[in-house]
CSV table of C-alpha atoms and ligand atoms in Angstrom, one decimal:
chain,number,residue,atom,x,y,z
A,65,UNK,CA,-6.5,16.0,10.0
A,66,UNK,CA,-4.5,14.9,6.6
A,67,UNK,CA,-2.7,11.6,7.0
A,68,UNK,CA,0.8,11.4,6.1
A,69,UNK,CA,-0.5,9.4,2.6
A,70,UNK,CA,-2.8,12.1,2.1
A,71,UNK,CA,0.4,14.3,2.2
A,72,UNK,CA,2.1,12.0,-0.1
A,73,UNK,CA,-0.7,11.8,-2.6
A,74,UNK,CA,-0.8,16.0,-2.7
A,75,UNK,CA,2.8,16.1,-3.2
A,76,UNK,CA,3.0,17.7,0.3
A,77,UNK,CA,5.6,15.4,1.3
A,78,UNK,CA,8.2,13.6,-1.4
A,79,UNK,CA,7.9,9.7,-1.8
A,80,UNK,CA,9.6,7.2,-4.5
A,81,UNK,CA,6.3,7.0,-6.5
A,82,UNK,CA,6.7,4.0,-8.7
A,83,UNK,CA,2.9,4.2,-9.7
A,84,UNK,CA,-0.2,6.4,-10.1
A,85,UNK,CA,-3.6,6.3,-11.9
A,86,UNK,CA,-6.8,8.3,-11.2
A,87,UNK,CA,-7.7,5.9,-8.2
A,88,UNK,CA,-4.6,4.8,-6.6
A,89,UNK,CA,-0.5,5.4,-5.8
A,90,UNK,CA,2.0,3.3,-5.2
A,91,UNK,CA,5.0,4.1,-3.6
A,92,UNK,CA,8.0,2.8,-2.0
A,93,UNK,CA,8.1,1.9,1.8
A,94,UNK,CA,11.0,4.5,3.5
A,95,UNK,CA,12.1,1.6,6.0
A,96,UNK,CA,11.8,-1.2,3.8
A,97,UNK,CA,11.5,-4.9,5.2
A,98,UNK,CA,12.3,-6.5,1.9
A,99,UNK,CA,14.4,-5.4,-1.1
A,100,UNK,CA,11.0,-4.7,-2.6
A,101,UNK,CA,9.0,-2.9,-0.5
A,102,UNK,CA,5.8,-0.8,-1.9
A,103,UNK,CA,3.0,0.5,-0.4
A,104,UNK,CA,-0.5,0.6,-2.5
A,105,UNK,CA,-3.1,3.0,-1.5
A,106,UNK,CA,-6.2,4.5,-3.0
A,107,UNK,CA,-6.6,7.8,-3.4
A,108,UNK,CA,-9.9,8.0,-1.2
A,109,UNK,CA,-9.4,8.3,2.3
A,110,UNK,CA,-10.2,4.9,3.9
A,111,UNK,CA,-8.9,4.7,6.8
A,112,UNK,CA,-8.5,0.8,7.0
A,113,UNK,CA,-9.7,-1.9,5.5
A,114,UNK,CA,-12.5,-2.1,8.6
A,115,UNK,CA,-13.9,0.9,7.0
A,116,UNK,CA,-14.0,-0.4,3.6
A,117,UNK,CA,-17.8,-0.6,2.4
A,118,UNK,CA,-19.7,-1.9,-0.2
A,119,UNK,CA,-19.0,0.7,-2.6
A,120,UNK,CA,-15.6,0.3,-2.2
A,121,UNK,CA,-15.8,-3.3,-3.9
A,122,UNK,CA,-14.5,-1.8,-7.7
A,123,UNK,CA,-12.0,0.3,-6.1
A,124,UNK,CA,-10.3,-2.9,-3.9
A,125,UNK,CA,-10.5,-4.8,-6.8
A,126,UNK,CA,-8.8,-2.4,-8.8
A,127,UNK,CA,-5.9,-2.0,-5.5
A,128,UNK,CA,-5.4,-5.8,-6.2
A,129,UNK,CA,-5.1,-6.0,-9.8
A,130,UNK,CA,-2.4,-2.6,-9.7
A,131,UNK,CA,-0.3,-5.0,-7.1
A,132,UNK,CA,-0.2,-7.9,-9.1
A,133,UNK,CA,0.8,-5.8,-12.6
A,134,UNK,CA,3.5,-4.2,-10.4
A,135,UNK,CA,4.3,-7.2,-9.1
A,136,UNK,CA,5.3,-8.2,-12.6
A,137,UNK,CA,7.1,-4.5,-13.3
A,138,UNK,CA,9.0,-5.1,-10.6
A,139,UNK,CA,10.5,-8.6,-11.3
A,140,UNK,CA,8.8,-10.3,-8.3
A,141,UNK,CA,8.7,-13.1,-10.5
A,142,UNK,CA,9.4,-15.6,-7.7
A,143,UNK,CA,6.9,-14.6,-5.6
A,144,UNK,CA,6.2,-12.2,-3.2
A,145,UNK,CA,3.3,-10.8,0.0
A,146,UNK,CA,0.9,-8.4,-0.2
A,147,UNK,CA,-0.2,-7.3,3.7
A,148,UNK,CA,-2.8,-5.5,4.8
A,149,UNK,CA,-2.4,-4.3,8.6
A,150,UNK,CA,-5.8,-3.5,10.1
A,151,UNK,CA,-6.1,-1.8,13.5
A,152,UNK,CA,-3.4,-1.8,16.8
A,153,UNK,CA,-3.2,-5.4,17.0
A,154,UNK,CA,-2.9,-5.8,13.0
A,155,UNK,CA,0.1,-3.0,13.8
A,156,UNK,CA,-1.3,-0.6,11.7
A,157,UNK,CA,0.8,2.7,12.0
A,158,UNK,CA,-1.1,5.2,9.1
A,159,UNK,CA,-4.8,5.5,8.9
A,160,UNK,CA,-5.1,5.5,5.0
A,161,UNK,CA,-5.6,1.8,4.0
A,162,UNK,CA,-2.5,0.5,2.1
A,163,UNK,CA,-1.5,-2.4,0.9
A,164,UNK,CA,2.2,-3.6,1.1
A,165,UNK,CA,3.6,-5.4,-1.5
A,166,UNK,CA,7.3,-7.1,-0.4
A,167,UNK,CA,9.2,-9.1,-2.4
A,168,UNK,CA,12.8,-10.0,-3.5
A,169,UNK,CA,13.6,-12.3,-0.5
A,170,UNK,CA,12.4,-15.6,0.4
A,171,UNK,CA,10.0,-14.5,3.5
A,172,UNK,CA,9.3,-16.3,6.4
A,173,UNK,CA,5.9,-17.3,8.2
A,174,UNK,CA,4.4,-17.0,10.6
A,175,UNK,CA,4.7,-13.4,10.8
A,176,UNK,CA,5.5,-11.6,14.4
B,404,LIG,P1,1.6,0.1,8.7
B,404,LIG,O1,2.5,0.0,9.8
B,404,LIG,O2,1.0,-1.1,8.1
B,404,LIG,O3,0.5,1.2,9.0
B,404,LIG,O4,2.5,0.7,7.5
B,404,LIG,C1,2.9,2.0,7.4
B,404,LIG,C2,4.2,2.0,6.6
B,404,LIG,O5,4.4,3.4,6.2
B,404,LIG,C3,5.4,1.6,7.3
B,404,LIG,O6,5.9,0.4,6.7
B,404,LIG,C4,6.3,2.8,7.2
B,404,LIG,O7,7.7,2.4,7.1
B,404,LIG,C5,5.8,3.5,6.0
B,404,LIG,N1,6.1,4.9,6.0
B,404,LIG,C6,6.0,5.8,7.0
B,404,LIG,N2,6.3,7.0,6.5
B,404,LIG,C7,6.6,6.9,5.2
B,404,LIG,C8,7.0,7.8,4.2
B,404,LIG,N3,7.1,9.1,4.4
B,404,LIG,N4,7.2,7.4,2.9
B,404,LIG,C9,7.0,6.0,2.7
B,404,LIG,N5,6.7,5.1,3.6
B,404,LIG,C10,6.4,5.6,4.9
């Protein structure tokens, strides 16, 4: 069954896109936890990051190096998170790996 990214990347359901390239979207988050708040995903279906392989390597690279340009479009100049939630206790709510980029607030650690 289509995940709700998988929606989101056919255009099946409408999302603040703030980037997109042949492998990867970005997007922002609807309930944002920071004034920034943008979720990265690749445009293969990878569940999580558990399911990540091998031949995946290029394409994580490439998730990494969009969220540190963005970073920079998006004036995270002072800093900012990039999370990965993997699995029920990592509180992953979508099956599509994503990455969440937050920013724009000084933010606290450890996390909950
Ligand atoms: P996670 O809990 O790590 O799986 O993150 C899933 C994220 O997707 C949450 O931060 C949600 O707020 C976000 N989200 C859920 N539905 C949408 C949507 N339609 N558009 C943008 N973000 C969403």
């Amino acid at each position: 069954m289509s995940t709700l990214f998988r929606k989101i990347i056919d255009r099946e359901i409408p999302a603040d896109i703030v980037f997109e390239d042949e492998l990867c979207m970005a997007f922002r988050d609807i309930h944002p936890q920071a004034p920034t708040h943008v979720l990265v995903i690749p445009k293969k279906e990878i569940p999580s990051l558990a399911d990540a392989r091998a031949e995946d390597q290029a394409l994580l690279g490439h998730l990494l190096l969009t969220i540190r340009s963005l970073a920079v479009t998006l004036g995270l100049a002072d800093g900012y998170r990039v999370v990965a939630n993997c699995g029920a206790h990592g509180g992953q709510s979508v099956d599509h790996l994503h990455f969440h980029l937050l920013g724009g607030r000084h933010l606290g650690w450890p996390p909950g």
